[in-house]
PDB file of C-alpha atoms and ligand atoms in Angstrom:
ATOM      1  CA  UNK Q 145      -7.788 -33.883 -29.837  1.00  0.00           C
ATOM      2  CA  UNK Q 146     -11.399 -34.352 -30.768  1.00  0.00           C
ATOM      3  CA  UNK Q 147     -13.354 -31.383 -31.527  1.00  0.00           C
ATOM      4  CA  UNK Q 148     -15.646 -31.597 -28.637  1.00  0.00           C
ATOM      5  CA  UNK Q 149     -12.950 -32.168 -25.923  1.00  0.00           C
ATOM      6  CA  UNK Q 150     -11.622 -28.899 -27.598  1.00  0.00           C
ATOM      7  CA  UNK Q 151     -14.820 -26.977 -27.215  1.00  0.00           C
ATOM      8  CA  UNK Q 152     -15.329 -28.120 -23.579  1.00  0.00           C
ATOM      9  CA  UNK Q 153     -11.726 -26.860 -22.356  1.00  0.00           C
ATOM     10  CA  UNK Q 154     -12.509 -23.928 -23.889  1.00  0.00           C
ATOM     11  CA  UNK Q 155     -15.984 -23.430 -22.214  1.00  0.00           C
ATOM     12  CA  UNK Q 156     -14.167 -24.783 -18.975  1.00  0.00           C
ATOM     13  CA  UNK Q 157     -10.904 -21.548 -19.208  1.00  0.00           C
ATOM     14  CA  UNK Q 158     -13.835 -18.897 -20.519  1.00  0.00           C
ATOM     15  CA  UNK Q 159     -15.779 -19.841 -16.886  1.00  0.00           C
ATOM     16  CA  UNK Q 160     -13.075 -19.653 -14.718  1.00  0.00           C
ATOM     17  CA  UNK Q 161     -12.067 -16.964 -16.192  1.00  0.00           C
ATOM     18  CA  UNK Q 162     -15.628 -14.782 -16.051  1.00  0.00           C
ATOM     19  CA  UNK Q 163     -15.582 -16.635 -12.205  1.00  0.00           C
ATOM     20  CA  UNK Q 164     -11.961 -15.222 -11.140  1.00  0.00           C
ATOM     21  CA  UNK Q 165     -13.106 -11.676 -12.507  1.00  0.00           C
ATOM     22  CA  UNK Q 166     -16.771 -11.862 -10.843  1.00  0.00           C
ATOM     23  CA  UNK Q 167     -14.942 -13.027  -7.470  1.00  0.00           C
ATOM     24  CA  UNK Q 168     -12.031 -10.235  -8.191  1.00  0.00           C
ATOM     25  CA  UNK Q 169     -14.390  -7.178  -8.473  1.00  0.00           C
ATOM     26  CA  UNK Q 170     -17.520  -8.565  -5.665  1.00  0.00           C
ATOM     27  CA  UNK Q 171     -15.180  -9.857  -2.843  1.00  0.00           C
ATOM     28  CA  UNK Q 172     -13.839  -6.844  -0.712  1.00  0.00           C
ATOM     29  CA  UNK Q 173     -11.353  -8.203   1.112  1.00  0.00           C
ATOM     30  CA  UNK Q 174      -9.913  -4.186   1.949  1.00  0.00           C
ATOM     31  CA  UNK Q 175     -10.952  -2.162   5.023  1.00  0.00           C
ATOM     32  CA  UNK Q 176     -12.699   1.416   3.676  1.00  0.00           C
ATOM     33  CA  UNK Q 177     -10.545   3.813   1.511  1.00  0.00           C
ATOM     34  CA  UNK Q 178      -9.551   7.137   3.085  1.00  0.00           C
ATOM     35  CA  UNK Q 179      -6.715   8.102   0.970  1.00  0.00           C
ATOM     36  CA  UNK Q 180      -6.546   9.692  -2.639  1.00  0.00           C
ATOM     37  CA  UNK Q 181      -3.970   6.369  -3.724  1.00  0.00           C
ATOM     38  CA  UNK Q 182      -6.153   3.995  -2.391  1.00  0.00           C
ATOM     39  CA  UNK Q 183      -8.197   3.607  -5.674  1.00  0.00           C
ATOM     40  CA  UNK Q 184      -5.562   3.108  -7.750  1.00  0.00           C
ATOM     41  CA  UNK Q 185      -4.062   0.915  -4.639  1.00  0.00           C
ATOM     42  CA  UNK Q 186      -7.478  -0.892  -4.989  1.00  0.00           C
ATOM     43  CA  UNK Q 187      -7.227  -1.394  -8.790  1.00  0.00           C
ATOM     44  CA  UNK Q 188      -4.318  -3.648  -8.592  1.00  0.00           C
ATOM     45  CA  UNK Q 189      -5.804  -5.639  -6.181  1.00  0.00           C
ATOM     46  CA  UNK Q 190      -9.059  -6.630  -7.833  1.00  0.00           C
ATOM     47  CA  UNK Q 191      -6.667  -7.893 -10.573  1.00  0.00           C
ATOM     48  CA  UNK Q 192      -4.479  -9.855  -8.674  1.00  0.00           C
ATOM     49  CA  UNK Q 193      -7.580 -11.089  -6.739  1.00  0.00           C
ATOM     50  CA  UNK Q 194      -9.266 -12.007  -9.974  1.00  0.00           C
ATOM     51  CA  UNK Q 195      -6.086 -13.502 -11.040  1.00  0.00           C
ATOM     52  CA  UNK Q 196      -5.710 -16.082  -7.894  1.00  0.00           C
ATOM     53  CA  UNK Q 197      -9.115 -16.836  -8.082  1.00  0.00           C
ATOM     54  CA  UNK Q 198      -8.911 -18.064 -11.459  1.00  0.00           C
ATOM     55  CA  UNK Q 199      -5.720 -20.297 -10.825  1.00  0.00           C
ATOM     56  CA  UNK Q 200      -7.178 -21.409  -7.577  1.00  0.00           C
ATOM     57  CA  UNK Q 201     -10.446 -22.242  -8.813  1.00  0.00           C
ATOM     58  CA  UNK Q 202      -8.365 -24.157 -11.786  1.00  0.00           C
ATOM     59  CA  UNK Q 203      -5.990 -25.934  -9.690  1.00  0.00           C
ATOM     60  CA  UNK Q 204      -8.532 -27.042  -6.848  1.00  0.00           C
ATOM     61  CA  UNK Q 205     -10.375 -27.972  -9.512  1.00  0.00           C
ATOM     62  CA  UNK Q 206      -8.414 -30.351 -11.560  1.00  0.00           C
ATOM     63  CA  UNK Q 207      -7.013 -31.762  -8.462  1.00  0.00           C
ATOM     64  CA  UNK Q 208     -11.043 -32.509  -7.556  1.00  0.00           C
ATOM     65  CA  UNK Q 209     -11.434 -34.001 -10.987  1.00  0.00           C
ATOM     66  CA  UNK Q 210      -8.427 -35.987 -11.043  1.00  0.00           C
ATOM     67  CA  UNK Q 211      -9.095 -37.521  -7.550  1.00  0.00           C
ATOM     68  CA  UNK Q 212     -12.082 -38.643  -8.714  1.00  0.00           C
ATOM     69  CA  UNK Q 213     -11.995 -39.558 -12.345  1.00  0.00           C
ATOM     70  CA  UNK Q 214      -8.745 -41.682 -12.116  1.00  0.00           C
ATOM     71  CA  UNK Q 215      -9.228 -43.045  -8.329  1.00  0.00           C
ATOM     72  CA  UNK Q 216      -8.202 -46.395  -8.221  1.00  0.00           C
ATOM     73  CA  UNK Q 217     -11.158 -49.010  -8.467  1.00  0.00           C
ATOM     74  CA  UNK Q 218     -11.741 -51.979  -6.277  1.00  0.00           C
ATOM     75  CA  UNK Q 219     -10.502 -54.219  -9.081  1.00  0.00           C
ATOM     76  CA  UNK Q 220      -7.370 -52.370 -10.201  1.00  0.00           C
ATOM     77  CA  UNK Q 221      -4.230 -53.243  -9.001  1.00  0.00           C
ATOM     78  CA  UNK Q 222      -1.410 -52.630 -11.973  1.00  0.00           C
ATOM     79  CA  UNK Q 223       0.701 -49.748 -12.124  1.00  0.00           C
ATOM     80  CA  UNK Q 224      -0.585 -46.434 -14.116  1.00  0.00           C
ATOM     81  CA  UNK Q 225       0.285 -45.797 -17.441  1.00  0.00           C
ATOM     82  CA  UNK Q 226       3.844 -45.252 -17.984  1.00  0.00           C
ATOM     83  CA  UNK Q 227       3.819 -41.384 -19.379  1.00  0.00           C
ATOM     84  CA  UNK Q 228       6.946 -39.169 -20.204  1.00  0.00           C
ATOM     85  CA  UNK Q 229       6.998 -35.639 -21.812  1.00  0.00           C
ATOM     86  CA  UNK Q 230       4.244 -33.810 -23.478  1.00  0.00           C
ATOM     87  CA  UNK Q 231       5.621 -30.922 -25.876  1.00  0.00           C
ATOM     88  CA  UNK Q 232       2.471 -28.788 -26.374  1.00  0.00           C
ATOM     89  CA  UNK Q 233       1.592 -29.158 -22.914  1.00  0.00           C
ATOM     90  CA  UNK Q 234       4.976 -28.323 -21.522  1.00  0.00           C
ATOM     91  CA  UNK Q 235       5.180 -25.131 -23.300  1.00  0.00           C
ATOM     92  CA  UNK Q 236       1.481 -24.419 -22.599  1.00  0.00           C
ATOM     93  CA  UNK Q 237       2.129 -24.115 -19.145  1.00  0.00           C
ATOM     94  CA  UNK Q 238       5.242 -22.483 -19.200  1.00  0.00           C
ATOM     95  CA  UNK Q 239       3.703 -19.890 -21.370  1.00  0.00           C
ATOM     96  CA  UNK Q 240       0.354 -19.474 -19.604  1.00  0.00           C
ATOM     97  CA  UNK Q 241       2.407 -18.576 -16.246  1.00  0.00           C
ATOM     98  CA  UNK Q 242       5.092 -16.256 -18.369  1.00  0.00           C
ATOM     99  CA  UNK Q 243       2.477 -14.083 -19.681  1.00  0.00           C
ATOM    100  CA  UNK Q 244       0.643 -14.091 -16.056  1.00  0.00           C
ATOM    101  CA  UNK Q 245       3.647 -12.883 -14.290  1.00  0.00           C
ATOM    102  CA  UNK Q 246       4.814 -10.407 -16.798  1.00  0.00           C
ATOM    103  CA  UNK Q 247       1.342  -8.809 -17.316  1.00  0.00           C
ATOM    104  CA  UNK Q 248       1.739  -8.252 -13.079  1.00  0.00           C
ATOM    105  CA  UNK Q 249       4.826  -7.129 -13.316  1.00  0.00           C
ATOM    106  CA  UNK Q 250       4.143  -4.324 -15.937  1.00  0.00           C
ATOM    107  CA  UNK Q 251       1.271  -3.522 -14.618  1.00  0.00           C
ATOM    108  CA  UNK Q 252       1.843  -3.741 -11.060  1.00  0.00           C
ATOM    109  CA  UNK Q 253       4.660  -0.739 -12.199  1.00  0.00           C
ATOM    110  CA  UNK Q 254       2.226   0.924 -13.966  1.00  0.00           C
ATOM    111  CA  UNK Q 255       0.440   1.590 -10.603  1.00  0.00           C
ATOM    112  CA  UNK Q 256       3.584   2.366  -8.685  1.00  0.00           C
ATOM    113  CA  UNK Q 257       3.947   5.027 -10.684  1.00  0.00           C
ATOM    114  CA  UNK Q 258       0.700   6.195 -10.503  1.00  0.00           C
ATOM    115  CA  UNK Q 259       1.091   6.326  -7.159  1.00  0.00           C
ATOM    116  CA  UNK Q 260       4.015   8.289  -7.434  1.00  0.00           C
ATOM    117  CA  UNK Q 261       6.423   5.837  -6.369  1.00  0.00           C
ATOM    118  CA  UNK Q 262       8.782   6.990  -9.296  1.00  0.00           C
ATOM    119  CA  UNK Q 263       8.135  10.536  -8.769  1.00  0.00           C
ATOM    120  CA  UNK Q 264      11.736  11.354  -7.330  1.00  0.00           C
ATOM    121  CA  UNK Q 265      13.580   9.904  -9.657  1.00  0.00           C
ATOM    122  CA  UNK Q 266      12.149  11.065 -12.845  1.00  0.00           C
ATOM    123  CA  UNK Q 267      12.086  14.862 -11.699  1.00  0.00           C
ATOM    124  CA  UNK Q 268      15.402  16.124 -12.654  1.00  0.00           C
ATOM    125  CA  UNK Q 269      14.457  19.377 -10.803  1.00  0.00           C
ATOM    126  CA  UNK Q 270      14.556  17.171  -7.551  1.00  0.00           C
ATOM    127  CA  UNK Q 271      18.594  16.647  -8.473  1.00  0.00           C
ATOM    128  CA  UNK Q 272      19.306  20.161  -9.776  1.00  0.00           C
ATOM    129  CA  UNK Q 273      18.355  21.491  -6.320  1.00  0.00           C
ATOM    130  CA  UNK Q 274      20.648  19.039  -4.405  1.00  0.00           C
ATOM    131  CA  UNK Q 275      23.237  19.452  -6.376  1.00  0.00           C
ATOM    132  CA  UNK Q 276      23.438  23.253  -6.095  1.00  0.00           C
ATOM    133  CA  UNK Q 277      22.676  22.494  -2.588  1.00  0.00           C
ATOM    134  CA  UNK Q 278      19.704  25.193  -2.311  1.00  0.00           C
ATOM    135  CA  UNK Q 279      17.376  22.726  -0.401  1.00  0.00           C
ATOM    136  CA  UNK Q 280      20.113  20.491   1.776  1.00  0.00           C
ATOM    137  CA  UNK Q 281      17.239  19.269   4.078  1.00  0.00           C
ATOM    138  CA  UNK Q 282      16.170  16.708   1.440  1.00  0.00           C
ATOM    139  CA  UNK Q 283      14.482  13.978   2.894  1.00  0.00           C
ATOM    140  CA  UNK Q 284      15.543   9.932   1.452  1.00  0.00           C
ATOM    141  CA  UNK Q 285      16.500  12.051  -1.673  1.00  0.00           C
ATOM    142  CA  UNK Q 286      13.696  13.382  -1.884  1.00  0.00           C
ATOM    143  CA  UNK Q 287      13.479  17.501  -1.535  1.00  0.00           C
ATOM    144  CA  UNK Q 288       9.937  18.226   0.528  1.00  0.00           C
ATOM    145  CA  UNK Q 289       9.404  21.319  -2.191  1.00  0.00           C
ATOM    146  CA  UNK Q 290       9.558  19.081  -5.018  1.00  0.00           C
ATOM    147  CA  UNK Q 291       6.153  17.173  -3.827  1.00  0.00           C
ATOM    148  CA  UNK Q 292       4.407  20.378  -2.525  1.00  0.00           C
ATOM    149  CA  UNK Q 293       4.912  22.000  -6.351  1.00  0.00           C
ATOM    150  CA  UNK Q 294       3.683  18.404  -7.719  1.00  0.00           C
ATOM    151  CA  UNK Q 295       0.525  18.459  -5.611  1.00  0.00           C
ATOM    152  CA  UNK Q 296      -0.670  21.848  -6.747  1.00  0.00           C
ATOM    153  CA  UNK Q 297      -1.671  22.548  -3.351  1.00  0.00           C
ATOM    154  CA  UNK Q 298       0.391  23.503  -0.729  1.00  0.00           C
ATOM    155  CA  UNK Q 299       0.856  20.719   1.452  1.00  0.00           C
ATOM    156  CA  UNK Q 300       1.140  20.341   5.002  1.00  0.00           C
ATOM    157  CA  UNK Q 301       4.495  19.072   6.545  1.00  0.00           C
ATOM    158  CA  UNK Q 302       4.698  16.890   9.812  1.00  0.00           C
ATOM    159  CA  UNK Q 303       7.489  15.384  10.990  1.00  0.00           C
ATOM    160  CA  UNK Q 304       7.488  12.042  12.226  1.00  0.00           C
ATOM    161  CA  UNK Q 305       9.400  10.688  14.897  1.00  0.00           C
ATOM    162  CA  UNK Q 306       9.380   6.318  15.613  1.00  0.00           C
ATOM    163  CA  UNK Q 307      10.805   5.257  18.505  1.00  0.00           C
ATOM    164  CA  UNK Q 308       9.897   1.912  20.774  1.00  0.00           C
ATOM    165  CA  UNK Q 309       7.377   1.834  21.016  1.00  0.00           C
ATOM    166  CA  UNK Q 310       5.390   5.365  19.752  1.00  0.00           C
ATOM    167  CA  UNK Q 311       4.845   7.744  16.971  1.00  0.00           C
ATOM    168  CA  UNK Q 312       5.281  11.509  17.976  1.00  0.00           C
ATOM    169  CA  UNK Q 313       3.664  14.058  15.019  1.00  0.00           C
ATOM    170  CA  UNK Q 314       5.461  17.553  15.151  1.00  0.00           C
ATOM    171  CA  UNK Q 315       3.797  20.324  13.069  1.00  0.00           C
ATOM    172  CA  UNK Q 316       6.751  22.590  12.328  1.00  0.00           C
ATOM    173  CA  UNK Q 317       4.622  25.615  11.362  1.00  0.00           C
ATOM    174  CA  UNK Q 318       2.656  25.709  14.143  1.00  0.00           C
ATOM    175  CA  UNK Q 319       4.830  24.110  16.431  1.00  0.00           C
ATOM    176  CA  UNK Q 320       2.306  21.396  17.902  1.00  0.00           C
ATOM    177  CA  UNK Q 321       4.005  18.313  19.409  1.00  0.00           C
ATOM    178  CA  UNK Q 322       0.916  15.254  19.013  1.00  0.00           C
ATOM    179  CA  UNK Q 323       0.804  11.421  19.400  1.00  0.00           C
ATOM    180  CA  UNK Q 324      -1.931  11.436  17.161  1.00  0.00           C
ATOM    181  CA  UNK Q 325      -1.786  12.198  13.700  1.00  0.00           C
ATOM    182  CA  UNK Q 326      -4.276  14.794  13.189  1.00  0.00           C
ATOM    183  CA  UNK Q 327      -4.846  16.015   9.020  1.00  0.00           C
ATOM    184  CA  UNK Q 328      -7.333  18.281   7.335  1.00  0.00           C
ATOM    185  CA  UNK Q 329      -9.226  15.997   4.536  1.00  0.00           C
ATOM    186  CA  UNK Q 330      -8.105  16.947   0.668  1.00  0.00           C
ATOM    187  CA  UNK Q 331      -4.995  18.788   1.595  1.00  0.00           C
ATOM    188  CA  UNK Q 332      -1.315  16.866   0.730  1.00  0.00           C
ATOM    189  CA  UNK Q 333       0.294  15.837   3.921  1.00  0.00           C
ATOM    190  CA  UNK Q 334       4.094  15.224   3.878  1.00  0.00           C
ATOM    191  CA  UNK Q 335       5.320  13.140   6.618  1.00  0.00           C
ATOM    192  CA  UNK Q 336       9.239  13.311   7.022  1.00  0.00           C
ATOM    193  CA  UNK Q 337       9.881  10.335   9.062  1.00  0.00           C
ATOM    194  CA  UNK Q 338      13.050   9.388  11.212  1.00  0.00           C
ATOM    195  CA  UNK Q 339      13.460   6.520  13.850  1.00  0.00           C
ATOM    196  CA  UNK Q 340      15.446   7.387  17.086  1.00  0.00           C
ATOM    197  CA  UNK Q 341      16.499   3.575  17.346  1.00  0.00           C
ATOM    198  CA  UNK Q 342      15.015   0.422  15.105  1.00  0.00           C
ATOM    199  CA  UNK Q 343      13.366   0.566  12.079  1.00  0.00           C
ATOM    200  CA  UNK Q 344       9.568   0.226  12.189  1.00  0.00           C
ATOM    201  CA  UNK Q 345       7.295   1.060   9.545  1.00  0.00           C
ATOM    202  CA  UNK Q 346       4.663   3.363   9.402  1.00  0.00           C
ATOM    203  CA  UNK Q 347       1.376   1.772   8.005  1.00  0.00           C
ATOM    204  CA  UNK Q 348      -2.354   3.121   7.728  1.00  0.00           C
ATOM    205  CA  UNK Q 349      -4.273   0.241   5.884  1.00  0.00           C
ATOM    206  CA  UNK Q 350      -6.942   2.792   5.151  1.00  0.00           C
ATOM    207  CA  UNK Q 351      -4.546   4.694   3.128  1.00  0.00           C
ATOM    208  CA  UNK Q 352      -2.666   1.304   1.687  1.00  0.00           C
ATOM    209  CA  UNK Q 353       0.108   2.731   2.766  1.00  0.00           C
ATOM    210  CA  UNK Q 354       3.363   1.806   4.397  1.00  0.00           C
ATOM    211  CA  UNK Q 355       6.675   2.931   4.445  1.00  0.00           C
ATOM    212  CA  UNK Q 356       9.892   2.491   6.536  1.00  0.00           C
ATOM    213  CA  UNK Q 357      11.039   4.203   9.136  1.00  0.00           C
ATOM    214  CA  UNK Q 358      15.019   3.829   8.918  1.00  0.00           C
ATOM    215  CA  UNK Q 359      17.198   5.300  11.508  1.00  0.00           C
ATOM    216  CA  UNK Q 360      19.858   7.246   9.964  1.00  0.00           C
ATOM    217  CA  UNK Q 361      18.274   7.823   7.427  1.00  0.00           C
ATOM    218  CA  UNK Q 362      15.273   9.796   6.952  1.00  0.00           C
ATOM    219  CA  UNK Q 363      12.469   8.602   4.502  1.00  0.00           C
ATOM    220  CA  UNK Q 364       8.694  10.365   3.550  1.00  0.00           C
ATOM    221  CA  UNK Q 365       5.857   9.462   2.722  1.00  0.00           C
ATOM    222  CA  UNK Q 366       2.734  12.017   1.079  1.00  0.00           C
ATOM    223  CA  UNK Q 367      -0.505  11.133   0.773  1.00  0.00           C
ATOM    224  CA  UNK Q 368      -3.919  13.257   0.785  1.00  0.00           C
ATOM    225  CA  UNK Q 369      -6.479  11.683   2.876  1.00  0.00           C
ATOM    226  CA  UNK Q 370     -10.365  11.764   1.032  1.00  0.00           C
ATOM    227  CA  UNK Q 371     -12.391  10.590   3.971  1.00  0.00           C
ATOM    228  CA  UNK Q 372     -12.863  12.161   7.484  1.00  0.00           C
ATOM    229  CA  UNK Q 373     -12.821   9.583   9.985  1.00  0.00           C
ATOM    230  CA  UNK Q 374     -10.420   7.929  12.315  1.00  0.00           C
ATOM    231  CA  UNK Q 375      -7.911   5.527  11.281  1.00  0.00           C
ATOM    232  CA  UNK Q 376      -5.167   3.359  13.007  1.00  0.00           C
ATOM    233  CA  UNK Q 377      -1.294   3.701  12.717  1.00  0.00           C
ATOM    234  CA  UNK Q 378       0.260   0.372  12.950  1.00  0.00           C
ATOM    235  CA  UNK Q 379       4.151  -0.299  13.298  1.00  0.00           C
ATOM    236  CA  UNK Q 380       4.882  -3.030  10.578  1.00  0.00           C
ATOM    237  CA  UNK Q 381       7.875  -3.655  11.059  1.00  0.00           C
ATOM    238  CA  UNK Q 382       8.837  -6.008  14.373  1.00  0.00           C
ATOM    239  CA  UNK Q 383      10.755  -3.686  16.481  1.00  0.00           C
ATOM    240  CA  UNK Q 384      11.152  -5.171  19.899  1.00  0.00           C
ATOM    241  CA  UNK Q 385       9.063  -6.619  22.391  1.00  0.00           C
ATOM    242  CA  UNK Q 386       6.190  -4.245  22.430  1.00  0.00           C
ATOM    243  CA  UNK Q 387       5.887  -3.809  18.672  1.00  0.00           C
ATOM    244  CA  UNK Q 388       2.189  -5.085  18.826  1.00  0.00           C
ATOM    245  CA  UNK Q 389       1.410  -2.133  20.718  1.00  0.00           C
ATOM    246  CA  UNK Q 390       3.044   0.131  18.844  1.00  0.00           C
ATOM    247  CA  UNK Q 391      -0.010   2.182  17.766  1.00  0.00           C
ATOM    248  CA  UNK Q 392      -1.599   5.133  16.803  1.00  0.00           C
ATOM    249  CA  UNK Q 393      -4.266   6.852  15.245  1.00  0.00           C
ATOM    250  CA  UNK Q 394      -4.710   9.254  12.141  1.00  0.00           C
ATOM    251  CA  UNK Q 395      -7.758  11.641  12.598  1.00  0.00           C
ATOM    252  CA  UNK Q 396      -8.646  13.246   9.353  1.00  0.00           C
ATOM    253  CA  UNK Q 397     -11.060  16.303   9.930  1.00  0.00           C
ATOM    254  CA  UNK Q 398     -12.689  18.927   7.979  1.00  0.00           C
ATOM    255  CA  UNK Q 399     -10.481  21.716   6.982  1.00  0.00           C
ATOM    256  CA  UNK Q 400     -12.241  24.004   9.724  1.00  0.00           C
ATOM    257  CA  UNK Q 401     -12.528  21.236  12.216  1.00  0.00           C
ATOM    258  CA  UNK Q 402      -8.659  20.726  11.700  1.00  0.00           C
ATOM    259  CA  UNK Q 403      -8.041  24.384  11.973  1.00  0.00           C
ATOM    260  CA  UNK Q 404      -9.872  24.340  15.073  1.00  0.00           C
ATOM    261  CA  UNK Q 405      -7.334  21.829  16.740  1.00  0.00           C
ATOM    262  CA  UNK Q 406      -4.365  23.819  15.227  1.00  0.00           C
ATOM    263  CA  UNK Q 407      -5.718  27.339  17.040  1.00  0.00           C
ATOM    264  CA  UNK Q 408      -6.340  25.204  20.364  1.00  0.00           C
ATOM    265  CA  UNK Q 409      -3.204  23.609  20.450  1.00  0.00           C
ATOM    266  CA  UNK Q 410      -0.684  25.926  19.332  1.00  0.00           C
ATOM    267  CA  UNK Q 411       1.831  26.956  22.439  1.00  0.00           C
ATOM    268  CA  UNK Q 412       0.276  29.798  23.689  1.00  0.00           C
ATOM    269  CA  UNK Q 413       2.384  33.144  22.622  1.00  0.00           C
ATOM    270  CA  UNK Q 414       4.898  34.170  24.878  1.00  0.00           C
ATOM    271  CA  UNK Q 415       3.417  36.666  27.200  1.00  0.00           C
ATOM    272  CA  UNK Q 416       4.653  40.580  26.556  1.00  0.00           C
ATOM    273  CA  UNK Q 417       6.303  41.302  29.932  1.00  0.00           C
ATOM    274  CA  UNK Q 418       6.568  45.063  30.519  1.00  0.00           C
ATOM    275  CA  UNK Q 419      10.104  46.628  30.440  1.00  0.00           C
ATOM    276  CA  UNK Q 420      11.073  47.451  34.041  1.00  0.00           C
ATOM    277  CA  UNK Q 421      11.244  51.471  34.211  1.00  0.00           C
ATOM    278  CA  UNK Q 422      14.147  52.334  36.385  1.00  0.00           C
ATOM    279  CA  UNK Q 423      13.232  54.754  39.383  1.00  0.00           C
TER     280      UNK Q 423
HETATM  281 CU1  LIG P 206       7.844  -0.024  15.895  1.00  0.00          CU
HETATM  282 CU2  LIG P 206       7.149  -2.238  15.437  1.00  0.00          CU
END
């Protein structure tokens, strides 16, 4: 291959490349971030944004060149040239799409992690408790006081309950029933969810997160929320005929603000009613 065909490939791969990565980190595609994941959430995206822009870019773009550079012309009207295996180029792009999908792979693990995704299984503390049975009300495996101790804070349980076609939020310690999911910003949440028929899934794209909700058995999901606002709760998971309207919100609130809703929806104490004195 001649020298300067050389040097132009190469100047051709170094600005798709620099173009995938410029696309990857300026094109937002994501709604705002609200959660303390959704960085590192965010991180893996701009890479496999960056990624598909570069192959895109390269494969919309050879097809362009090859439309046009070896169109037929008026006067042609043989067949192409007979061509049959290419070594170099064969493993080229084998290779090239190896290394690709390995590097996501790994890395895309890498993030799951971060995210805690493998937090239950590596904590051996997690399996010590079931198995001496001191916490049985473990939750998909996973025992509720292993992720408050991991958070460093403690964190606020809810329970979750999907059914067609609603959410209902219970707050054990205070005892508040809600169909809206109300949590104070930069405190862990724990959500033990169950599902009273179908599965649905509960998603807050805000967060970027999703998980199942399995009848029969119960799954969680923690997060801590980094931005007050109001987000939606959407069922992902098609659960009968009203699954599109399966939705509701997440309010995230100052701690004081959410305190304030805790105090003025508690159940009201049980009034004292004075002992009857017998006459
Ligand atoms: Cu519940 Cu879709």
């Amino acid at each position: 291959m001649p020298t300067s065909t050389v040097l132009s490939l190469f100047t051709i791969a170094t600005g798709l490349v620099l173009a995938g990565l410029w696309l990857g980190q300026h094109v937002n595609l994501l709604p705002i971030d609200a959660s303390a994941n959704a960085p590192v959430y965010d991180e893996l995206f701009k890479v496999l944004f960056s990624i598909g822009a570069i192959l895109f870019l390269g494969i919309v773009g050879l097809i362009v060149y090859s439309l046009l550079r070896f169109r037929r012309r008026a006067s042609d009207l043989g067949d192409g040239i007979a061509m049959e295996g290419n070594l170099p180029l064969e493993i080229l792009w084998t290779a090239i799409p190896a290394i690709v999908v390995l590097f996501v792979g790994i890395y895309s693990y890498d993030i799951y992690e971060r995210m805690g995704g493998m937090a239950p299984l590596n904590d051996h503390s997690a399996h010590a408790m079931q198995a001496s049975g001191e916490d049985t009300r473990t939750w998909g495996g996973i025992s509720p006081a292993v992720i408050d101790a991991q958070a460093g804070v403690e964190a606020l349980p809810v329970e979750v309950t999907a059914m067609q076609f609603a959410f209902i939020f219970h707050y054990p310690d205070a005892n508040i029933t809600s169909g809206e999911l109300h949590v104070p910003v930069g405190q862990p949440v724990v959500l033990r969810m169950k599902a009273n028929d179908v599965i649905h899934a509960f998603w807050v794209p805000q967060f970027r997160l999703k998980q199942d909700v399995i009848p029969g058995q119960p799954t969680m999901l923690s997060f801590t929320a980094t931005r007050p606002g109001h987000y939606p709760i959407v069922c992902a998971e098609l659960c009968g005929p009203y699954h599109g309207g399966m939705r509701s919100n997440v309010i995230v609130d100052e701690p004081e603000t959410f305190a304030d809703w805790v105090a003025r929806n508690s159940p009201a104490p049980a009034p004292i009613t004075p002992t009857p004195v017998a006459s």
